[in-house]
mmCIF file of C-alpha atoms in Angstrom:
data_model
loop_
_atom_site.group_PDB
_atom_site.id
_atom_site.type_symbol
_atom_site.label_atom_id
_atom_site.label_comp_id
_atom_site.label_asym_id
_atom_site.label_seq_id
_atom_site.Cartn_x
_atom_site.Cartn_y
_atom_site.Cartn_z
ATOM 1 C CA UNK A 10 0.000 0.000 0.000
ATOM 2 C CA UNK A 11 1.360 3.402 -1.033
ATOM 3 C CA UNK A 12 0.897 6.109 1.504
ATOM 4 C CA UNK A 13 -0.171 9.651 0.646
ATOM 5 C CA UNK A 14 3.148 11.040 1.842
ATOM 6 C CA UNK A 15 5.085 8.999 -0.720
ATOM 7 C CA UNK A 16 2.764 10.136 -3.498
ATOM 8 C CA UNK A 17 3.281 13.772 -2.502
ATOM 9 C CA UNK A 18 7.063 13.307 -2.490
ATOM 10 C CA UNK A 19 6.957 11.677 -5.920
ATOM 11 C CA UNK A 20 4.873 14.509 -7.363
ATOM 12 C CA UNK A 21 7.268 17.084 -5.937
ATOM 13 C CA UNK A 22 10.244 15.193 -7.350
ATOM 14 C CA UNK A 23 8.621 14.961 -10.794
ATOM 15 C CA UNK A 24 7.816 18.673 -10.731
ATOM 16 C CA UNK A 25 11.436 19.487 -9.924
ATOM 17 C CA UNK A 26 12.643 17.232 -12.736
ATOM 18 C CA UNK A 27 10.244 18.865 -15.209
ATOM 19 C CA UNK A 28 11.358 22.341 -14.166
ATOM 20 C CA UNK A 29 14.992 21.353 -14.523
ATOM 21 C CA UNK A 30 14.348 19.945 -17.992
ATOM 22 C CA UNK A 31 12.512 23.130 -19.025
ATOM 23 C CA UNK A 32 15.357 25.250 -17.660
ATOM 24 C CA UNK A 33 17.963 23.174 -19.503
ATOM 25 C CA UNK A 34 15.940 23.392 -22.735
ATOM 26 C CA UNK A 35 15.599 27.164 -22.331
ATOM 27 C CA UNK A 36 19.351 27.550 -21.748
ATOM 28 C CA UNK A 37 20.104 25.333 -24.764
ATOM 29 C CA UNK A 38 17.658 27.297 -26.921
ATOM 30 C CA UNK A 39 19.198 30.566 -25.766
ATOM 31 C CA UNK A 40 22.692 29.290 -26.596
ATOM 32 C CA UNK A 41 21.490 28.128 -30.013
ATOM 33 C CA UNK A 42 19.952 31.551 -30.695
ATOM 34 C CA UNK A 43 23.161 33.267 -29.566
ATOM 35 C CA UNK A 44 25.227 31.008 -31.809
ATOM 36 C CA UNK A 45 22.936 31.758 -34.758
ATOM 37 C CA UNK A 46 23.153 35.492 -34.114
ATOM 38 C CA UNK A 47 26.941 35.201 -33.844
ATOM 39 C CA UNK A 48 27.128 33.320 -37.156
ATOM 40 C CA UNK A 49 24.861 35.842 -38.894
ATOM 41 C CA UNK A 50 26.875 38.735 -37.484
ATOM 42 C CA UNK A 51 30.108 37.045 -38.579
ATOM 43 C CA UNK A 52 28.815 36.631 -42.138
ATOM 44 C CA UNK A 53 27.589 40.238 -42.243
ATOM 45 C CA UNK A 54 30.884 41.500 -40.791
ATOM 46 C CA UNK A 55 32.899 39.588 -43.399
ATOM 47 C CA UNK A 56 30.718 41.010 -46.150
ATOM 48 C CA UNK A 57 30.810 44.490 -44.609
ATOM 49 C CA UNK A 58 34.597 44.742 -44.397
ATOM 50 C CA UNK A 59 35.281 43.060 -47.751
ATOM 51 C CA UNK A 60 35.565 46.468 -49.393
ATOM 52 C CA UNK A 61 35.964 46.940 -53.166
ATOM 53 C CA UNK A 62 38.050 50.066 -52.534
ATOM 54 C CA UNK A 63 41.720 50.845 -52.069
ATOM 55 C CA UNK A 64 41.804 51.169 -48.272
ATOM 56 C CA UNK A 65 44.444 53.881 -48.516
ATOM 57 C CA UNK A 66 41.639 56.050 -49.918
ATOM 58 C CA UNK A 67 38.309 54.569 -48.778
ATOM 59 C CA UNK A 68 37.493 52.472 -45.681
ATOM 60 C CA UNK A 69 34.496 51.208 -43.777
ATOM 61 C CA UNK A 70 33.590 53.136 -40.603
ATOM 62 C CA UNK A 71 33.975 51.452 -37.229
ATOM 63 C CA UNK A 72 30.878 50.232 -35.400
ATOM 64 C CA UNK A 73 28.075 47.871 -36.275
ATOM 65 C CA UNK A 74 25.071 50.188 -36.205
ATOM 66 C CA UNK A 75 24.529 53.647 -37.709
ATOM 67 C CA UNK A 76 21.488 55.777 -36.810
ATOM 68 C CA UNK A 77 20.544 58.862 -38.832
ATOM 69 C CA UNK A 78 17.869 61.551 -38.639
ATOM 70 C CA UNK A 79 17.160 63.331 -41.926
ATOM 71 C CA UNK A 80 15.229 66.351 -43.182
ATOM 72 C CA UNK A 81 14.375 66.116 -46.892
ATOM 73 C CA UNK A 82 12.871 68.615 -49.314
ATOM 74 C CA UNK A 83 12.106 68.251 -53.033
ATOM 75 C CA UNK A 84 10.771 70.537 -55.740
ATOM 76 C CA UNK A 85 10.115 70.664 -59.479
ATOM 77 C CA UNK A 86 9.814 73.571 -61.930
ATOM 78 C CA UNK A 87 8.882 73.648 -65.617
ATOM 79 C CA UNK A 88 9.364 76.180 -68.369
ATOM 80 C CA UNK A 89 7.615 75.407 -71.652
ATOM 81 C CA UNK A 90 6.709 77.324 -74.774
ATOM 82 C CA UNK A 91 5.444 76.490 -78.212
ATOM 83 C CA UNK A 92 3.666 77.721 -81.314
ATOM 84 C CA UNK A 93 0.706 75.927 -82.877
ATOM 85 C CA UNK A 94 -1.238 77.402 -85.801
ATOM 86 C CA UNK A 95 0.707 80.645 -85.357
ATOM 87 C CA UNK A 96 -0.534 80.915 -81.748
ATOM 88 C CA UNK A 97 2.327 81.379 -79.261
ATOM 89 C CA UNK A 98 2.150 80.461 -75.563
ATOM 90 C CA UNK A 99 4.707 80.250 -72.749
ATOM 91 C CA UNK A 100 4.340 78.768 -69.259
ATOM 92 C CA UNK A 101 6.351 78.864 -66.014
ATOM 93 C CA UNK A 102 5.088 76.314 -63.478
ATOM 94 C CA UNK A 103 6.279 74.914 -60.162
ATOM 95 C CA UNK A 104 5.036 72.272 -57.734
ATOM 96 C CA UNK A 105 4.630 72.575 -53.987
ATOM 97 C CA UNK A 106 7.747 71.666 -52.065
ATOM 98 C CA UNK A 107 7.617 68.280 -50.379
ATOM 99 C CA UNK A 108 9.194 68.179 -46.899
ATOM 100 C CA UNK A 109 9.688 64.917 -45.017
ATOM 101 C CA UNK A 110 11.318 63.838 -41.769
ATOM 102 C CA UNK A 111 12.930 60.419 -41.687
ATOM 103 C CA UNK A 112 14.856 58.069 -39.426
ATOM 104 C CA UNK A 113 17.228 55.410 -40.747
ATOM 105 C CA UNK A 114 19.080 52.514 -39.115
ATOM 106 C CA UNK A 115 21.945 50.740 -40.919
ATOM 107 C CA UNK A 116 23.433 47.530 -39.526
ATOM 108 C CA UNK A 117 26.557 46.212 -41.247
ATOM 109 C CA UNK A 118 25.542 47.988 -44.470
ATOM 110 C CA UNK A 119 21.894 46.837 -44.421
ATOM 111 C CA UNK A 120 19.461 49.620 -43.633
ATOM 112 C CA UNK A 121 15.797 50.414 -43.063
ATOM 113 C CA UNK A 122 14.127 53.806 -42.864
ATOM 114 C CA UNK A 123 10.860 55.474 -41.950
ATOM 115 C CA UNK A 124 9.746 58.823 -43.395
ATOM 116 C CA UNK A 125 6.769 61.040 -42.527
ATOM 117 C CA UNK A 126 5.342 64.052 -44.319
ATOM 118 C CA UNK A 127 3.647 66.395 -41.799
ATOM 119 C CA UNK A 128 2.015 68.463 -44.579
ATOM 120 C CA UNK A 129 0.460 65.357 -46.141
ATOM 121 C CA UNK A 130 -0.905 64.215 -42.779
ATOM 122 C CA UNK A 131 -2.465 67.644 -42.368
ATOM 123 C CA UNK A 132 -4.039 67.519 -45.833
ATOM 124 C CA UNK A 133 -1.937 70.410 -47.165
ATOM 125 C CA UNK A 134 0.265 68.349 -49.492
ATOM 126 C CA UNK A 135 -1.711 65.978 -51.734
ATOM 127 C CA UNK A 136 0.924 65.082 -54.331
ATOM 128 C CA UNK A 137 2.614 61.701 -54.569
ATOM 129 C CA UNK A 138 6.361 61.328 -54.941
ATOM 130 C CA UNK A 139 8.766 58.390 -54.887
ATOM 131 C CA UNK A 140 12.561 58.753 -54.775
ATOM 132 C CA UNK A 141 15.148 55.998 -55.146
ATOM 133 C CA UNK A 142 18.881 56.619 -54.742
ATOM 134 C CA UNK A 143 21.403 53.801 -55.015
ATOM 135 C CA UNK A 144 25.162 54.385 -54.758
ATOM 136 C CA UNK A 145 27.793 51.663 -55.034
ATOM 137 C CA UNK A 146 31.477 51.576 -55.905
ATOM 138 C CA UNK A 147 30.854 51.283 -59.659
ATOM 139 C CA UNK A 148 27.185 51.667 -60.590
ATOM 140 C CA UNK A 149 24.830 54.279 -59.141
ATOM 141 C CA UNK A 150 21.265 55.370 -59.785
ATOM 142 C CA UNK A 151 19.058 58.384 -59.050
ATOM 143 C CA UNK A 152 15.361 57.910 -59.849
ATOM 144 C CA UNK A 153 12.200 59.813 -58.977
ATOM 145 C CA UNK A 154 8.532 59.626 -59.926
ATOM 146 C CA UNK A 155 6.110 62.430 -59.148
ATOM 147 C CA UNK A 156 2.346 62.741 -59.599
ATOM 148 C CA UNK A 157 1.130 66.242 -58.833
ATOM 149 C CA UNK A 158 -1.846 68.574 -59.114
ATOM 150 C CA UNK A 159 -0.190 71.341 -57.105
ATOM 151 C CA UNK A 160 1.431 72.995 -60.139
ATOM 152 C CA UNK A 161 0.884 76.740 -60.152
ATOM 153 C CA UNK A 162 2.208 79.508 -62.353
ATOM 154 C CA UNK A 163 1.513 81.779 -65.295
ATOM 155 C CA UNK A 164 0.780 81.156 -68.967
ATOM 156 C CA UNK A 165 1.433 84.077 -71.322
ATOM 157 C CA UNK A 166 0.886 84.255 -75.042
ATOM 158 C CA UNK A 167 -0.830 85.827 -77.985
ATOM 159 C CA UNK A 168 -4.248 85.341 -76.352
ATOM 160 C CA UNK A 169 -3.388 87.022 -73.083
ATOM 161 C CA UNK A 170 -2.190 85.870 -69.674
ATOM 162 C CA UNK A 171 -3.686 83.163 -67.483
ATOM 163 C CA UNK A 172 -2.930 82.228 -63.900
ATOM 164 C CA UNK A 173 -2.853 78.512 -63.147
ATOM 165 C CA UNK A 174 -3.961 77.513 -59.655
ATOM 166 C CA UNK A 175 -3.918 74.198 -57.819
ATOM 167 C CA UNK A 176 -5.846 71.408 -59.598
ATOM 168 C CA UNK A 177 -5.839 73.297 -62.911
ATOM 169 C CA UNK A 178 -3.257 70.943 -64.403
ATOM 170 C CA UNK A 179 -2.144 67.398 -63.680
ATOM 171 C CA UNK A 180 1.473 66.264 -63.926
ATOM 172 C CA UNK A 181 3.110 62.826 -64.078
ATOM 173 C CA UNK A 182 6.881 62.746 -64.560
ATOM 174 C CA UNK A 183 9.744 60.265 -64.237
ATOM 175 C CA UNK A 184 13.416 61.255 -63.915
ATOM 176 C CA UNK A 185 16.212 58.696 -64.089
ATOM 177 C CA UNK A 186 20.011 58.922 -64.177
ATOM 178 C CA UNK A 187 22.323 55.900 -64.101
ATOM 179 C CA UNK A 188 26.101 56.272 -64.150
ATOM 180 C CA UNK A 189 29.335 54.287 -63.983
ATOM 181 C CA UNK A 190 32.406 55.314 -61.929
ATOM 182 C CA UNK A 191 35.724 54.573 -63.653
ATOM 183 C CA UNK A 192 38.073 55.260 -60.706
ATOM 184 C CA UNK A 193 35.982 52.998 -58.480
ATOM 185 C CA UNK A 194 38.957 51.899 -56.378
ATOM 186 C CA UNK A 195 39.678 55.360 -54.945
ATOM 187 C CA UNK A 196 36.555 57.486 -55.412
ATOM 188 C CA UNK A 197 33.366 56.750 -53.433
ATOM 189 C CA UNK A 198 29.850 58.088 -53.993
ATOM 190 C CA UNK A 199 28.560 56.261 -50.860
ATOM 191 C CA UNK A 200 31.076 58.147 -48.693
ATOM 192 C CA UNK A 201 29.366 61.410 -49.662
ATOM 193 C CA UNK A 202 25.715 60.357 -49.946
ATOM 194 C CA UNK A 203 25.104 57.408 -47.601
ATOM 195 C CA UNK A 204 28.113 57.646 -45.228
ATOM 196 C CA UNK A 205 28.500 53.852 -45.448
ATOM 197 C CA UNK A 206 32.175 54.454 -46.291
ATOM 198 C CA UNK A 207 34.742 57.074 -45.284
ATOM 199 C CA UNK A 208 36.841 58.845 -47.904
ATOM 200 C CA UNK A 209 40.325 59.141 -46.346
ATOM 201 C CA UNK A 210 42.133 60.927 -49.199
ATOM 202 C CA UNK A 211 40.912 63.228 -51.946
ATOM 203 C CA UNK A 212 40.144 61.536 -55.252
ATOM 204 C CA UNK A 213 38.095 62.055 -58.400
ATOM 205 C CA UNK A 214 36.727 59.969 -61.239
ATOM 206 C CA UNK A 215 35.394 60.247 -64.767
ATOM 207 C CA UNK A 216 31.771 59.147 -65.138
ATOM 208 C CA UNK A 217 29.691 57.666 -67.947
ATOM 209 C CA UNK A 218 25.928 57.468 -67.851
ATOM 210 C CA UNK A 219 22.475 57.789 -69.322
ATOM 211 C CA UNK A 220 19.546 60.068 -68.474
ATOM 212 C CA UNK A 221 15.875 59.583 -69.152
ATOM 213 C CA UNK A 222 12.887 61.840 -68.575
ATOM 214 C CA UNK A 223 9.268 61.015 -69.368
ATOM 215 C CA UNK A 224 5.890 62.363 -68.372
ATOM 216 C CA UNK A 225 3.069 64.712 -69.179
ATOM 217 C CA UNK A 226 1.368 67.892 -68.038
ATOM 218 C CA UNK A 227 -2.238 68.489 -69.072
ATOM 219 C CA UNK A 228 -5.115 70.752 -68.158
ATOM 220 C CA UNK A 229 -8.027 69.417 -66.098
ATOM 221 C CA UNK A 230 -11.792 69.924 -66.029
ATOM 222 C CA UNK A 231 -11.226 72.113 -62.975
ATOM 223 C CA UNK A 232 -9.486 74.724 -65.145
ATOM 224 C CA UNK A 233 -12.153 74.571 -67.872
ATOM 225 C CA UNK A 234 -14.881 75.015 -65.259
ATOM 226 C CA UNK A 235 -13.085 77.977 -63.704
ATOM 227 C CA UNK A 236 -12.043 79.576 -66.997
ATOM 228 C CA UNK A 237 -14.216 78.383 -69.935
ATOM 229 C CA UNK A 238 -12.049 80.345 -72.386
ATOM 230 C CA UNK A 239 -8.887 78.469 -71.352
ATOM 231 C CA UNK A 240 -7.646 76.008 -74.005
ATOM 232 C CA UNK A 241 -7.099 72.321 -73.361
ATOM 233 C CA UNK A 242 -3.329 71.742 -73.357
ATOM 234 C CA UNK A 243 -1.196 68.599 -73.060
ATOM 235 C CA UNK A 244 2.597 68.715 -72.911
ATOM 236 C CA UNK A 245 4.362 65.365 -73.286
ATOM 237 C CA UNK A 246 8.031 64.810 -72.404
ATOM 238 C CA UNK A 247 10.044 61.739 -73.357
ATOM 239 C CA UNK A 248 13.745 61.996 -74.079
ATOM 240 C CA UNK A 249 16.879 59.882 -73.637
ATOM 241 C CA UNK A 250 20.415 61.204 -73.174
ATOM 242 C CA UNK A 251 23.881 59.629 -73.181
ATOM 243 C CA UNK A 252 27.034 61.324 -71.927
ATOM 244 C CA UNK A 253 29.874 61.562 -69.458
ATOM 245 C CA UNK A 254 31.078 63.743 -66.622
ATOM 246 C CA UNK A 255 33.338 64.012 -63.605
ATOM 247 C CA UNK A 256 33.056 63.739 -59.831
ATOM 248 C CA UNK A 257 35.454 64.713 -57.045
ATOM 249 C CA UNK A 258 35.670 64.042 -53.292
ATOM 250 C CA UNK A 259 37.812 66.607 -51.499
ATOM 251 C CA UNK A 260 38.945 65.579 -48.016
ATOM 252 C CA UNK A 261 39.948 68.468 -45.769
ATOM 253 C CA UNK A 262 41.867 67.224 -42.752
ATOM 254 C CA UNK A 263 40.089 64.334 -41.088
ATOM 255 C CA UNK A 264 36.865 66.236 -40.349
ATOM 256 C CA UNK A 265 35.429 67.401 -43.685
ATOM 257 C CA UNK A 266 34.373 65.837 -46.974
ATOM 258 C CA UNK A 267 33.205 67.965 -49.915
ATOM 259 C CA UNK A 268 31.704 66.378 -53.022
ATOM 260 C CA UNK A 269 30.695 67.753 -56.407
ATOM 261 C CA UNK A 270 29.861 65.885 -59.594
ATOM 262 C CA UNK A 271 28.249 66.704 -62.914
ATOM 263 C CA UNK A 272 27.024 64.343 -65.627
ATOM 264 C CA UNK A 273 25.850 66.163 -68.773
ATOM 265 C CA UNK A 274 24.146 63.943 -71.333
ATOM 266 C CA UNK A 275 23.188 64.661 -74.936
ATOM 267 C CA UNK A 276 19.615 63.869 -75.965
ATOM 268 C CA UNK A 277 19.885 61.310 -78.749
ATOM 269 C CA UNK A 278 16.172 60.576 -79.086
ATOM 270 C CA UNK A 279 12.935 62.233 -77.989
ATOM 271 C CA UNK A 280 9.169 61.990 -78.344
ATOM 272 C CA UNK A 281 8.352 65.464 -77.041
ATOM 273 C CA UNK A 282 5.147 67.064 -78.279
ATOM 274 C CA UNK A 283 2.661 69.787 -77.435
ATOM 275 C CA UNK A 284 -1.108 69.507 -78.028
ATOM 276 C CA UNK A 285 -3.426 72.549 -77.865
ATOM 277 C CA UNK A 286 -7.166 72.138 -78.542
ATOM 278 C CA UNK A 287 -6.513 68.843 -80.275
ATOM 279 C CA UNK A 288 -3.753 70.197 -82.533
ATOM 280 C CA UNK A 289 -0.447 68.396 -81.914
ATOM 281 C CA UNK A 290 3.021 69.678 -82.674
ATOM 282 C CA UNK A 291 5.890 67.189 -82.502
ATOM 283 C CA UNK A 292 9.527 68.060 -82.005
ATOM 284 C CA UNK A 293 12.196 66.675 -84.289
ATOM 285 C CA UNK A 294 12.983 63.127 -83.030
ATOM 286 C CA UNK A 295 16.769 63.484 -83.327
ATOM 287 C CA UNK A 296 17.033 67.039 -82.031
ATOM 288 C CA UNK A 297 20.302 67.418 -80.065
ATOM 289 C CA UNK A 298 19.790 68.927 -76.613
ATOM 290 C CA UNK A 299 21.020 68.374 -73.045
ATOM 291 C CA UNK A 300 20.061 66.787 -69.713
ATOM 292 C CA UNK A 301 22.304 67.707 -66.764
ATOM 293 C CA UNK A 302 22.652 65.716 -63.543
ATOM 294 C CA UNK A 303 24.396 67.539 -60.705
ATOM 295 C CA UNK A 304 25.223 66.393 -57.176
ATOM 296 C CA UNK A 305 26.826 68.121 -54.213
ATOM 297 C CA UNK A 306 27.467 67.041 -50.632
ATOM 298 C CA UNK A 307 29.234 68.141 -47.472
ATOM 299 C CA UNK A 308 29.915 65.861 -44.500
ATOM 300 C CA UNK A 309 31.483 66.906 -41.184
ATOM 301 C CA UNK A 310 32.805 64.356 -38.684
ATOM 302 C CA UNK A 311 32.719 65.686 -35.119
ATOM 303 C CA UNK A 312 34.341 62.448 -33.919
ATOM 304 C CA UNK A 313 34.577 58.861 -35.154
ATOM 305 C CA UNK A 314 31.037 58.357 -33.844
ATOM 306 C CA UNK A 315 29.163 61.586 -34.661
ATOM 307 C CA UNK A 316 28.670 63.273 -38.041
ATOM 308 C CA UNK A 317 26.347 65.672 -39.864
ATOM 309 C CA UNK A 318 25.981 67.076 -43.347
ATOM 310 C CA UNK A 319 23.826 67.928 -46.348
ATOM 311 C CA UNK A 320 23.366 66.664 -49.913
ATOM 312 C CA UNK A 321 21.815 68.046 -53.096
ATOM 313 C CA UNK A 322 20.767 66.121 -56.234
ATOM 314 C CA UNK A 323 19.456 67.949 -59.320
ATOM 315 C CA UNK A 324 18.212 66.970 -62.796
ATOM 316 C CA UNK A 325 17.935 69.748 -65.369
ATOM 317 C CA UNK A 326 16.783 69.354 -68.967
ATOM 318 C CA UNK A 327 17.348 71.942 -71.684
ATOM 319 C CA UNK A 328 15.295 70.995 -74.733
ATOM 320 C CA UNK A 329 15.002 73.710 -77.370
ATOM 321 C CA UNK A 330 13.195 72.923 -80.614
ATOM 322 C CA UNK A 331 11.910 75.357 -83.218
ATOM 323 C CA UNK A 332 8.306 74.821 -82.133
ATOM 324 C CA UNK A 333 8.517 73.137 -78.708
ATOM 325 C CA UNK A 334 10.778 74.232 -75.815
ATOM 326 C CA UNK A 335 10.799 72.255 -72.572
ATOM 327 C CA UNK A 336 13.017 72.908 -69.537
ATOM 328 C CA UNK A 337 12.617 70.924 -66.309
ATOM 329 C CA UNK A 338 14.466 71.411 -63.006
ATOM 330 C CA UNK A 339 13.980 68.641 -60.417
ATOM 331 C CA UNK A 340 15.898 68.836 -57.130
ATOM 332 C CA UNK A 341 16.146 67.084 -53.778
ATOM 333 C CA UNK A 342 17.963 68.531 -50.757
ATOM 334 C CA UNK A 343 18.736 66.625 -47.552
ATOM 335 C CA UNK A 344 20.223 67.557 -44.172
ATOM 336 C CA UNK A 345 21.186 64.827 -41.719
ATOM 337 C CA UNK A 346 22.835 64.012 -38.392
ATOM 338 C CA UNK A 347 24.107 60.559 -37.426
ATOM 339 C CA UNK A 348 25.747 58.444 -34.764
ATOM 340 C CA UNK A 349 27.611 55.141 -34.985
ATOM 341 C CA UNK A 350 27.332 52.543 -32.237
#
């Protein structure tokens, strides 16, 4: 016969054994997770420090994690003029400036970011804009797409002057610039624009690249309802440029980095046209004009851990045909502060 005391002792013993087994399993699981994290970090570290640069000129910064706070602002302006059926018109338009605040975290070269637009949350800014900037040792890319009804400005011509207000015209436009860095062992775009590398000595490089711009601007029913005498207008932009340029990183002491680069491209093909009241005027498809891509940056290192700076990226097109003239100026400015941990 088994007494109640023995049963109680057995239950207590089993409970202790179960708790010990759970504790051992938890410790083993924790060690396994730590080992996995260590292996992942080792792989990322090996990839991170396997630099494609000459380390006498460009190196990786110390620390695993980089945190950055950024203030961004973008804008777009258009100048267009044309003559259809002996009727001349000229327009100067600009979009509302887009201002965003963003936070970014980069671990071993892999980053994530979060951006907010206070004006859009408040209903003031209703446009849509997407920006993509990729900088590597050899190939880099600047791309932006904007959909806007905030264009405002003046249209002058033979039939008088008109003021364009918000929602009078609708714009969709794509800007793209891709370029190759020849002196990719000593000159670093990421050092100036993403701070994922540090330029130790001054260096420059010749660049080769292509530029592409496409989009349209057309009047809306809102304008016709507000001004019945206003003509229906559609301006279409689509041109491709090929060219070359130069970029330079100037290192001043161990605290400052100054960058400037320019990539002018020659338009080798276009589909630009202007339509007024159903009458379309096309530009010459092989008309030779220019698209310019300019970049500037300044970075100041307060210490190995703390830094701050500003960057500017611009795309400017100068397209001058006998009957259709289109100039676009797209820009994006950014100020930032960062810390490395």
